[in-house]
PDB file of C-alpha atoms in Angstrom:
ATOM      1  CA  UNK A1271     -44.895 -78.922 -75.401  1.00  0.00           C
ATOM      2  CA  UNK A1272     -41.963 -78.966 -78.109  1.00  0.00           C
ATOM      3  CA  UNK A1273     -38.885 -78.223 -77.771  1.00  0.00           C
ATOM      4  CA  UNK A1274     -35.787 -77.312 -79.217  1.00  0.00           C
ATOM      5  CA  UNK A1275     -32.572 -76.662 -77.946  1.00  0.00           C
ATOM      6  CA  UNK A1276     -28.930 -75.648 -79.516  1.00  0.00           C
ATOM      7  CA  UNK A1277     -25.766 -73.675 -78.323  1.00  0.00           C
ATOM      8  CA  UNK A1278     -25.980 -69.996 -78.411  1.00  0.00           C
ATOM      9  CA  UNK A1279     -22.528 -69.455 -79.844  1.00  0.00           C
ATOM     10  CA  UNK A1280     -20.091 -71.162 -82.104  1.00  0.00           C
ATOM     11  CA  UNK A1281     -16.450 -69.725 -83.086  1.00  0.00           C
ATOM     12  CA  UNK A1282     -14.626 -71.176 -86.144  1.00  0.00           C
ATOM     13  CA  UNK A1283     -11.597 -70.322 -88.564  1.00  0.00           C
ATOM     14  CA  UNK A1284     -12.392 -69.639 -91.364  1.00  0.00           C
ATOM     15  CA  UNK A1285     -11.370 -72.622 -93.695  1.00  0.00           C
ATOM     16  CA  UNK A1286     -12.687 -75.195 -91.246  1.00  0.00           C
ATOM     17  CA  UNK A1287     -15.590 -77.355 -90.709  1.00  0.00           C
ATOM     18  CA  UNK A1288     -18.272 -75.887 -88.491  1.00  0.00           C
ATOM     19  CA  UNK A1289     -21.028 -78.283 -86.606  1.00  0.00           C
ATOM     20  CA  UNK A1290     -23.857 -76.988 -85.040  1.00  0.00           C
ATOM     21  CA  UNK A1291     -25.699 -79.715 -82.973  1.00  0.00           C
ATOM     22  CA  UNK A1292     -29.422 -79.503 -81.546  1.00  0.00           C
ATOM     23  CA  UNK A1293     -31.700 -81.892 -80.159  1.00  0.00           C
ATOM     24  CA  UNK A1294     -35.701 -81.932 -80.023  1.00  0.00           C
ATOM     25  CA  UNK A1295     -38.135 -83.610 -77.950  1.00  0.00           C
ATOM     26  CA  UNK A1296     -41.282 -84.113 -80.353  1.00  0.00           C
ATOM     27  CA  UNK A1297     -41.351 -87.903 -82.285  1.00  0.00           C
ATOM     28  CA  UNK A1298     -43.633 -86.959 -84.307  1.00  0.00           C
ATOM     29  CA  UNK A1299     -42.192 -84.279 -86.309  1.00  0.00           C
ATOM     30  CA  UNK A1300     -42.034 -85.118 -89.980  1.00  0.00           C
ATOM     31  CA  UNK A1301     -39.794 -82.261 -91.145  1.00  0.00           C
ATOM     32  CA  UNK A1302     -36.613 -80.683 -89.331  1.00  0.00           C
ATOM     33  CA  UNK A1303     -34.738 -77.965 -90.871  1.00  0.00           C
ATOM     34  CA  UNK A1304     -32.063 -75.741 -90.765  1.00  0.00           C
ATOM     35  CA  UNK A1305     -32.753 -71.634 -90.823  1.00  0.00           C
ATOM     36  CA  UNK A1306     -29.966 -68.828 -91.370  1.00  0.00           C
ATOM     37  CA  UNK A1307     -30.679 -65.365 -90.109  1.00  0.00           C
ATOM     38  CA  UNK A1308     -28.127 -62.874 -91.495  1.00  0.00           C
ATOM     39  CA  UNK A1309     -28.244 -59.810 -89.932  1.00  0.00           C
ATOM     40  CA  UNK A1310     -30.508 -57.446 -90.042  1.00  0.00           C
ATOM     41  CA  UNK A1311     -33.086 -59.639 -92.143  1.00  0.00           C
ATOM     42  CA  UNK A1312     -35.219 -62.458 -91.767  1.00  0.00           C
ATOM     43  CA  UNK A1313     -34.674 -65.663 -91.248  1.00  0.00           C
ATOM     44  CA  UNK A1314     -34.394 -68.401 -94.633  1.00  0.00           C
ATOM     45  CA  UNK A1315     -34.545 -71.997 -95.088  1.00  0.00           C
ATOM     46  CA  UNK A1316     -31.115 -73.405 -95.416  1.00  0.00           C
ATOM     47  CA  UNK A1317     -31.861 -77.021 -95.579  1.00  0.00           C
ATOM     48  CA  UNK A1318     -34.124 -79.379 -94.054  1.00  0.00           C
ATOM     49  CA  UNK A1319     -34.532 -83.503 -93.787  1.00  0.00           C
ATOM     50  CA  UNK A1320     -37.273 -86.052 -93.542  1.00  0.00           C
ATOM     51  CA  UNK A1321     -37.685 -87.576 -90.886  1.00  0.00           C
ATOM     52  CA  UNK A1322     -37.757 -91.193 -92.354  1.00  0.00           C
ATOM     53  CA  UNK A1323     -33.542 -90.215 -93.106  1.00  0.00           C
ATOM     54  CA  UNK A1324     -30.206 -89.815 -91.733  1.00  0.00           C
ATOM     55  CA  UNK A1325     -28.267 -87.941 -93.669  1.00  0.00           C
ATOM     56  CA  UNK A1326     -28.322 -85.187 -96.075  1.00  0.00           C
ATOM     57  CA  UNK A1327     -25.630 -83.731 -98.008  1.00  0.00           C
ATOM     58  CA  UNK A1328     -25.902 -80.259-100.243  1.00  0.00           C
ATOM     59  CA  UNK A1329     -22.769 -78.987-101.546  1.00  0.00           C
ATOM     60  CA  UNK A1330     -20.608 -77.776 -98.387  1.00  0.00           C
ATOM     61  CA  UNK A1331     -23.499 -78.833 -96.479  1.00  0.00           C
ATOM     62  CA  UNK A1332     -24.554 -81.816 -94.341  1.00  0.00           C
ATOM     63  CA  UNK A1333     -27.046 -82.469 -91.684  1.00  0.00           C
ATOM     64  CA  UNK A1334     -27.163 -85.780 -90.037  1.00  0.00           C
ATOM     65  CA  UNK A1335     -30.903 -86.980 -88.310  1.00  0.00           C
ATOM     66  CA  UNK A1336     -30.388 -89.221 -85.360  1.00  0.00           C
ATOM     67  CA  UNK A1337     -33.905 -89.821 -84.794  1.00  0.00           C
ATOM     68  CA  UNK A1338     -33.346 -92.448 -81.585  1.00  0.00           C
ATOM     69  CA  UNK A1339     -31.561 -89.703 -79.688  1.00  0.00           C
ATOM     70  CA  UNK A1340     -33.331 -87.095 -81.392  1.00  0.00           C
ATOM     71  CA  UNK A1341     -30.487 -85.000 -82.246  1.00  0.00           C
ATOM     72  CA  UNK A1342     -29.820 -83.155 -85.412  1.00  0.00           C
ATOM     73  CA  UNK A1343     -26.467 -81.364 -86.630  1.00  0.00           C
ATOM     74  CA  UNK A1344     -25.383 -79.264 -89.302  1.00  0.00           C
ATOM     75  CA  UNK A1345     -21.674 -79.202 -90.799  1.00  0.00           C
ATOM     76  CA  UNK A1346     -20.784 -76.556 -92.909  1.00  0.00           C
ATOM     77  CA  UNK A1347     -17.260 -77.676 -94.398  1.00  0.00           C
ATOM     78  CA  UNK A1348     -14.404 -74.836 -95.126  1.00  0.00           C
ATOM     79  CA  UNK A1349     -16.407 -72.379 -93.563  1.00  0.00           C
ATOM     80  CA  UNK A1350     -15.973 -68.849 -95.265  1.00  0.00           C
ATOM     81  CA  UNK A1351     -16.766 -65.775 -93.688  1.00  0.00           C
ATOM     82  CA  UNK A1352     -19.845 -64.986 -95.725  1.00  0.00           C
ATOM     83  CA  UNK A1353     -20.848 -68.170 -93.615  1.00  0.00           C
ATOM     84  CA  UNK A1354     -20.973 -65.599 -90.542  1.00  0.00           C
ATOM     85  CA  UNK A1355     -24.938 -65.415 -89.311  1.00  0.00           C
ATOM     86  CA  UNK A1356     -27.155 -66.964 -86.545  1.00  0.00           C
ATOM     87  CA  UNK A1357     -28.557 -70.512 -87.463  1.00  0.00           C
ATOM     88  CA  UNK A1358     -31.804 -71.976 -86.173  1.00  0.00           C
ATOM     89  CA  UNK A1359     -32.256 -75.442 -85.981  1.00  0.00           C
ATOM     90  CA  UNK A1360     -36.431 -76.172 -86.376  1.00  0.00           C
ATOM     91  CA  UNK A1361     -38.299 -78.847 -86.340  1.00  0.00           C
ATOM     92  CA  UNK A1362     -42.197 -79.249 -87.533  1.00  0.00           C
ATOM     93  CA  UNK A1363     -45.320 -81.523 -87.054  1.00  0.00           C
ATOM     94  CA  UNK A1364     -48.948 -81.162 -88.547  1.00  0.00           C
ATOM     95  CA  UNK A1365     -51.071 -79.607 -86.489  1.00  0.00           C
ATOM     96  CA  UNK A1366     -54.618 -78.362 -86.796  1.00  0.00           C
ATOM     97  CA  UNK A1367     -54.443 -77.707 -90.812  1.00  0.00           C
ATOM     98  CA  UNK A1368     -50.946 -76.148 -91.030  1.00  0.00           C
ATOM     99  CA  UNK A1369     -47.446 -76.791 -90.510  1.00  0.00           C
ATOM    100  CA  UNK A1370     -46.713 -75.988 -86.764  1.00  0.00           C
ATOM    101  CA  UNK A1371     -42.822 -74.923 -87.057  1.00  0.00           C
ATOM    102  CA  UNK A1372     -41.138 -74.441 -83.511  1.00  0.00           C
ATOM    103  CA  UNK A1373     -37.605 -73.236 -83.520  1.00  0.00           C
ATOM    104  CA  UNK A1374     -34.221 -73.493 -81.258  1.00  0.00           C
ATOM    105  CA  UNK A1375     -32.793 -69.972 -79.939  1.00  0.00           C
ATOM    106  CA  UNK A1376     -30.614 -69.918 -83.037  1.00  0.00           C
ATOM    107  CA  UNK A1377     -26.515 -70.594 -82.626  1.00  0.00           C
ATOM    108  CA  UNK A1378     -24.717 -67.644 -83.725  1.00  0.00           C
ATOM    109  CA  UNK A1379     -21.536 -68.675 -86.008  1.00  0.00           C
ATOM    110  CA  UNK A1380     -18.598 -66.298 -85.616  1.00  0.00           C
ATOM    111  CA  UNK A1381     -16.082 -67.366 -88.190  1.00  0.00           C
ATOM    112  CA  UNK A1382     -12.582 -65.801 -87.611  1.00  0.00           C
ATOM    113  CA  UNK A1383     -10.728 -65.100 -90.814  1.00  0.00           C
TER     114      UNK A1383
ATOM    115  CA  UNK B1416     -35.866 -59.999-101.415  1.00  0.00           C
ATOM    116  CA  UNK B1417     -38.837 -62.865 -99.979  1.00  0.00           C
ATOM    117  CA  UNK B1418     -41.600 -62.027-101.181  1.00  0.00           C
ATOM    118  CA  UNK B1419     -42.785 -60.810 -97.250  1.00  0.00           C
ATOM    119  CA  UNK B1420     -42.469 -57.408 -96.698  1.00  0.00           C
ATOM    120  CA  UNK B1421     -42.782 -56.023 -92.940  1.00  0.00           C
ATOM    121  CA  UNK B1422     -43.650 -51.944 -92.192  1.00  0.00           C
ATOM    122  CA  UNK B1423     -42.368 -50.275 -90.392  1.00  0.00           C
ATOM    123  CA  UNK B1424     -38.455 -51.996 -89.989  1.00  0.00           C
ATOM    124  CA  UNK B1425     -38.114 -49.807 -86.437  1.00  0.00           C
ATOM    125  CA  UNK B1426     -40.816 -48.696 -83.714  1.00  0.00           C
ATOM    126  CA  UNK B1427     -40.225 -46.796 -80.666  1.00  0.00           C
ATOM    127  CA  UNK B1428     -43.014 -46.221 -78.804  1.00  0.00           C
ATOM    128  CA  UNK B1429     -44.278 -44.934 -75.108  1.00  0.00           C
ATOM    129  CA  UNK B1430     -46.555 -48.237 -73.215  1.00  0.00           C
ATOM    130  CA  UNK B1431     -49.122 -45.760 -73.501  1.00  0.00           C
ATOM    131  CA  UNK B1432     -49.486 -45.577 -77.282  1.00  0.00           C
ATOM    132  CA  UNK B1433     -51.211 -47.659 -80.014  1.00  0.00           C
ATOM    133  CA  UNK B1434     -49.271 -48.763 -83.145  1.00  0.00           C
ATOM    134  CA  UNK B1435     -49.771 -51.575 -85.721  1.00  0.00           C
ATOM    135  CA  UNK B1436     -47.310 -53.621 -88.054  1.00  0.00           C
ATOM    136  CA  UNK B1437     -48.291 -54.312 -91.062  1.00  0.00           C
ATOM    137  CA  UNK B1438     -47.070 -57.777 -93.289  1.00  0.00           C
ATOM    138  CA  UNK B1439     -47.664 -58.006 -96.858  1.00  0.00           C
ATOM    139  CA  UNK B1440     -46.927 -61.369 -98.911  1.00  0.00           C
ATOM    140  CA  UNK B1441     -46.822 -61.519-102.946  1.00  0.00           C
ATOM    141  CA  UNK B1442     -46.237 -65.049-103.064  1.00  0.00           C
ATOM    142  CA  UNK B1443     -50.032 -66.630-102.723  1.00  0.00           C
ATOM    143  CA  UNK B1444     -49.448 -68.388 -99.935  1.00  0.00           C
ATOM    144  CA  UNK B1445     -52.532 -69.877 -97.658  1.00  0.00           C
ATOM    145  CA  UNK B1446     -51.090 -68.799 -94.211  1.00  0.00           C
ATOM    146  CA  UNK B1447     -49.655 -66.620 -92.033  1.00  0.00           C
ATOM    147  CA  UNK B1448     -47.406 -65.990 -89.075  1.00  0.00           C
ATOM    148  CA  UNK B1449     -46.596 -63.804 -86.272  1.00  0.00           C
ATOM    149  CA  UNK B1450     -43.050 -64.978 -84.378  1.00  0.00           C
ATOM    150  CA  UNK B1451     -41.247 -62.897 -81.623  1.00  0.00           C
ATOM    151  CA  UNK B1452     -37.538 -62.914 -81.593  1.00  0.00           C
ATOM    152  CA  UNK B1453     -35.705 -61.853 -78.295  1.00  0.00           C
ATOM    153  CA  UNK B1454     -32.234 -62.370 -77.396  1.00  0.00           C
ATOM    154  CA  UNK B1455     -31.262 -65.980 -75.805  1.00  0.00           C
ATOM    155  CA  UNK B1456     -34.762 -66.888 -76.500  1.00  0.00           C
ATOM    156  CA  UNK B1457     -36.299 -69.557 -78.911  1.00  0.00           C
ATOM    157  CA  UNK B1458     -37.824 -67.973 -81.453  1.00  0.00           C
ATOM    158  CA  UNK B1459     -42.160 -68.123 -80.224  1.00  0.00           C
ATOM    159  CA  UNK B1460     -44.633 -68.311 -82.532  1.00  0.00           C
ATOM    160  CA  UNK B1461     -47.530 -66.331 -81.768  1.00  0.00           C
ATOM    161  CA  UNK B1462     -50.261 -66.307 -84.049  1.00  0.00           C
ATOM    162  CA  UNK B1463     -51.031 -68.514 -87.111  1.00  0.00           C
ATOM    163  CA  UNK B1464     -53.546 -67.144 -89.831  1.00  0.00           C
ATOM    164  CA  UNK B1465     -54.387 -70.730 -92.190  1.00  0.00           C
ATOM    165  CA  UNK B1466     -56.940 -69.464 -95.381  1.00  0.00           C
ATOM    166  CA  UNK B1467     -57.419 -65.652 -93.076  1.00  0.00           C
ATOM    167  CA  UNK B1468     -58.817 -67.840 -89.925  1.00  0.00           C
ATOM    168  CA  UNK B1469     -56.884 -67.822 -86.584  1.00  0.00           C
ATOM    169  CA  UNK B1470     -55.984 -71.654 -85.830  1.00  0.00           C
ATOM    170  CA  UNK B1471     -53.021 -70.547 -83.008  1.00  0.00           C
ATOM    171  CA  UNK B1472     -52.798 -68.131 -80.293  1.00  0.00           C
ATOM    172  CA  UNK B1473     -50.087 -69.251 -78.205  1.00  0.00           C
ATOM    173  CA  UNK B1474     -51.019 -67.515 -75.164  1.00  0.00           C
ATOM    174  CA  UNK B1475     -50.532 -64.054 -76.041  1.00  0.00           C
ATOM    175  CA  UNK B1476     -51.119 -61.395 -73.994  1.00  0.00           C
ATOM    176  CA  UNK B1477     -54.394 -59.266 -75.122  1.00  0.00           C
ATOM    177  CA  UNK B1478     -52.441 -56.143 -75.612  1.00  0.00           C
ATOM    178  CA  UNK B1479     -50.931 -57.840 -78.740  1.00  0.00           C
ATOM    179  CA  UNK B1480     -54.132 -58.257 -81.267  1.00  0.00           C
ATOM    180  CA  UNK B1481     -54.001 -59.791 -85.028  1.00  0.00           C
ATOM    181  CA  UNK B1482     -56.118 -59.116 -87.878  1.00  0.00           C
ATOM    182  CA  UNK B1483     -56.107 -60.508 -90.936  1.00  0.00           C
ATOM    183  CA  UNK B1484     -58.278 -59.148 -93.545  1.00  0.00           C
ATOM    184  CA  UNK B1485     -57.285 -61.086 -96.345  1.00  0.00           C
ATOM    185  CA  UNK B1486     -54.758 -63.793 -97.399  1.00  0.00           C
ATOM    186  CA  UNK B1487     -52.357 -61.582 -98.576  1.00  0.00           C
ATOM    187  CA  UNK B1488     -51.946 -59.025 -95.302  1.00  0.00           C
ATOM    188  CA  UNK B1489     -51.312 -59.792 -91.899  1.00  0.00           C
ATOM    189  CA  UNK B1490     -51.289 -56.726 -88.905  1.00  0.00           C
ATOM    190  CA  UNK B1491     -50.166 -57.083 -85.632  1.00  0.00           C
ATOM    191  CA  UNK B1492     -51.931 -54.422 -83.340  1.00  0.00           C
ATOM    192  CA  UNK B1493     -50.218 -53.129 -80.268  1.00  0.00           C
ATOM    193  CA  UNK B1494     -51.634 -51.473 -76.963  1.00  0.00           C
ATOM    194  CA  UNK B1495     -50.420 -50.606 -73.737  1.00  0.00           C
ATOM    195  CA  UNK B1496     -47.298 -52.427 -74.125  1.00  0.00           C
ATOM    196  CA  UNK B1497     -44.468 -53.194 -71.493  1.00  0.00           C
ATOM    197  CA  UNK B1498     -40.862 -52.785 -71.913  1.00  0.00           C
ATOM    198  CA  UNK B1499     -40.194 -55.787 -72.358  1.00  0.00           C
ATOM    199  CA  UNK B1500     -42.264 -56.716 -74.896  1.00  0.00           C
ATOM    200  CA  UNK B1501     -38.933 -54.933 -76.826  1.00  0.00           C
ATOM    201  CA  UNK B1502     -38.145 -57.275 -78.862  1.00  0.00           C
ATOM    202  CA  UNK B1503     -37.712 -58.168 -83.416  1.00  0.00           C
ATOM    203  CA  UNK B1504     -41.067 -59.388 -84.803  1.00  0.00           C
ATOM    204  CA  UNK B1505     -40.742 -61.183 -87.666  1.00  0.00           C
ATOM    205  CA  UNK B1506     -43.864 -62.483 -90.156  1.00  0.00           C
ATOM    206  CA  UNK B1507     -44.068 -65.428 -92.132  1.00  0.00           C
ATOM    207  CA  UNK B1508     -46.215 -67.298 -95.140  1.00  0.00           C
ATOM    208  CA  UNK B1509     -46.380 -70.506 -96.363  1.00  0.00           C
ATOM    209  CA  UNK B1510     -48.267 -72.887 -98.563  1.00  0.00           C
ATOM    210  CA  UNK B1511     -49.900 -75.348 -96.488  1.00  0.00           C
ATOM    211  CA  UNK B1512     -50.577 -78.714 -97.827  1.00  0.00           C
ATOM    212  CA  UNK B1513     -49.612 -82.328 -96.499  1.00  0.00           C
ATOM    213  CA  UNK B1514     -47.189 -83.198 -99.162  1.00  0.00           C
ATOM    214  CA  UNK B1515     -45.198 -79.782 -98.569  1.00  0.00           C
ATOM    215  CA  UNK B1516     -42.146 -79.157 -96.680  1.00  0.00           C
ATOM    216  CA  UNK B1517     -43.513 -76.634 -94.456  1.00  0.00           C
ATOM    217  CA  UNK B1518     -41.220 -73.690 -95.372  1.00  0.00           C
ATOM    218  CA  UNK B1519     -41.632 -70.863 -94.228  1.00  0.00           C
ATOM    219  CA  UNK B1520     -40.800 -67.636 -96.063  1.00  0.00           C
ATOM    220  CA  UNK B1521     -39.762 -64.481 -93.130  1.00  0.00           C
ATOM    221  CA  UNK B1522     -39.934 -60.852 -93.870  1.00  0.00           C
ATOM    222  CA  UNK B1523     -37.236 -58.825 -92.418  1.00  0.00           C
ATOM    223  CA  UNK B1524     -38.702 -57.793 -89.395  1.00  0.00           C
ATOM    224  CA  UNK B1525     -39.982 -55.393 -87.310  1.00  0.00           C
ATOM    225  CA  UNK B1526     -37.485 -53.994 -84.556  1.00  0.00           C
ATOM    226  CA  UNK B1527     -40.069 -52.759 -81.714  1.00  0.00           C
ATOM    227  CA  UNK B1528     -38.443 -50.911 -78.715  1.00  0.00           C
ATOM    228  CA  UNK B1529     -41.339 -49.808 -75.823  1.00  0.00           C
ATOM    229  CA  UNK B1530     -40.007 -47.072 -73.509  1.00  0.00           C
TER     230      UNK B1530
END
């Protein structure tokens, strides 16, 4: 089946960049995306790409598709503390009517002020 | 505030008792989720609800059974659980149709602990 994999634990200073790298195994997923679960709620859609593109940028924001290798990364530049949660990296393919969304274990981002 | 709202946030209960979560979405959305989220884990879906009929049940164990009586409500019906079916289990809706992203909006979660 598909899978999804990603570090359980970053550790930045605050101020820095922050990448958080994942890689897949399904080529045919049309959608990948980024979740952030602060804590104690839910999880929410951060960003996501098509998968017909390499590169993304959204204010302090970038995620870069390298579909060949099937490896996906966020970068989060001068990371704040606010920035402090546990980040899924997901990737999705149609199946049976719907949107079948599978998801990493989630990296948790410590950022040290 | 997502528009998914999950009841009750924390459940303790014996593996000899019978509970149910409940999910409620106000945002019109066509289908419904049930993930589990355990620590060091990936998060697994478990059930998918698309226009109130079951298209995924990603072999769950029978003590966990979902109903969904309409498009807006979701329940996740618990029996005879084990301890370590401990874990947060979190709903979600979306809109499905091919030209859409596929987001899915999460509730906050329901933090199950079986004793």
């Amino acid at each position: 089946g598909e899978d999804v994999e990603q570090s359980l634990f970053l550790s930045v200073r605050e101020g820095d960049s922050s990448v958080i790298n994942c890689t897949y195994t399904d080529s045919s997923s049309t959608y990948l995306y980024w979740y952030k679960q602060e804590p104690g709620a839910g999880l929410q859609l951060l960003t996501y790409i098509f998968s017909n593109m390499d590169m993304k940028q959204d204010q302090r924001l970038t995620v870069l598709l390298n579909k060949k290798d099937k490896h996906l990364s966020l970068r989060i530049a001068d990371t704040q503390t606010g920035d402090s949660a546990i980040y899924f990296c997901a990737e999705s393919s149609h199946s049976g009517g719907y949107q079948k969304v599978t998801f990493g274990t989630g990296t948790k981002l410590q950022v040290i002020p | 505030e997502t528009g998914v709202t999950q009841t009750p946030r924390h459940l303790v209960m014996g593996m000899t008792n019978k509970k149910s979560l409940k999910c409620e979405q106000h945002l019109g959305h066509n289908a419904m989720y049930w993930y589990k989220q355990s620590a060091k884990k990936p998060l697994e879906l478990m059930f998918v609800y698309n226009f109130k009929e079951q298209t995924e049940n990603n072999s769950v164990p029978s003590r966990f059974s979902p109903e969904c009586p309409n498009s807006s409500h979701l329940f996740l019906h618990l029996h005879t659980l084990q301890p370590e079916d401990s874990a947060l289990y979190l709903c979600a809706s979306s809109q499905v149709e091919r030209e859409r992203t596929g987001e899915l909006f999460f509730g906050e979660g329901s933090r199950l602990t079986v004793l």
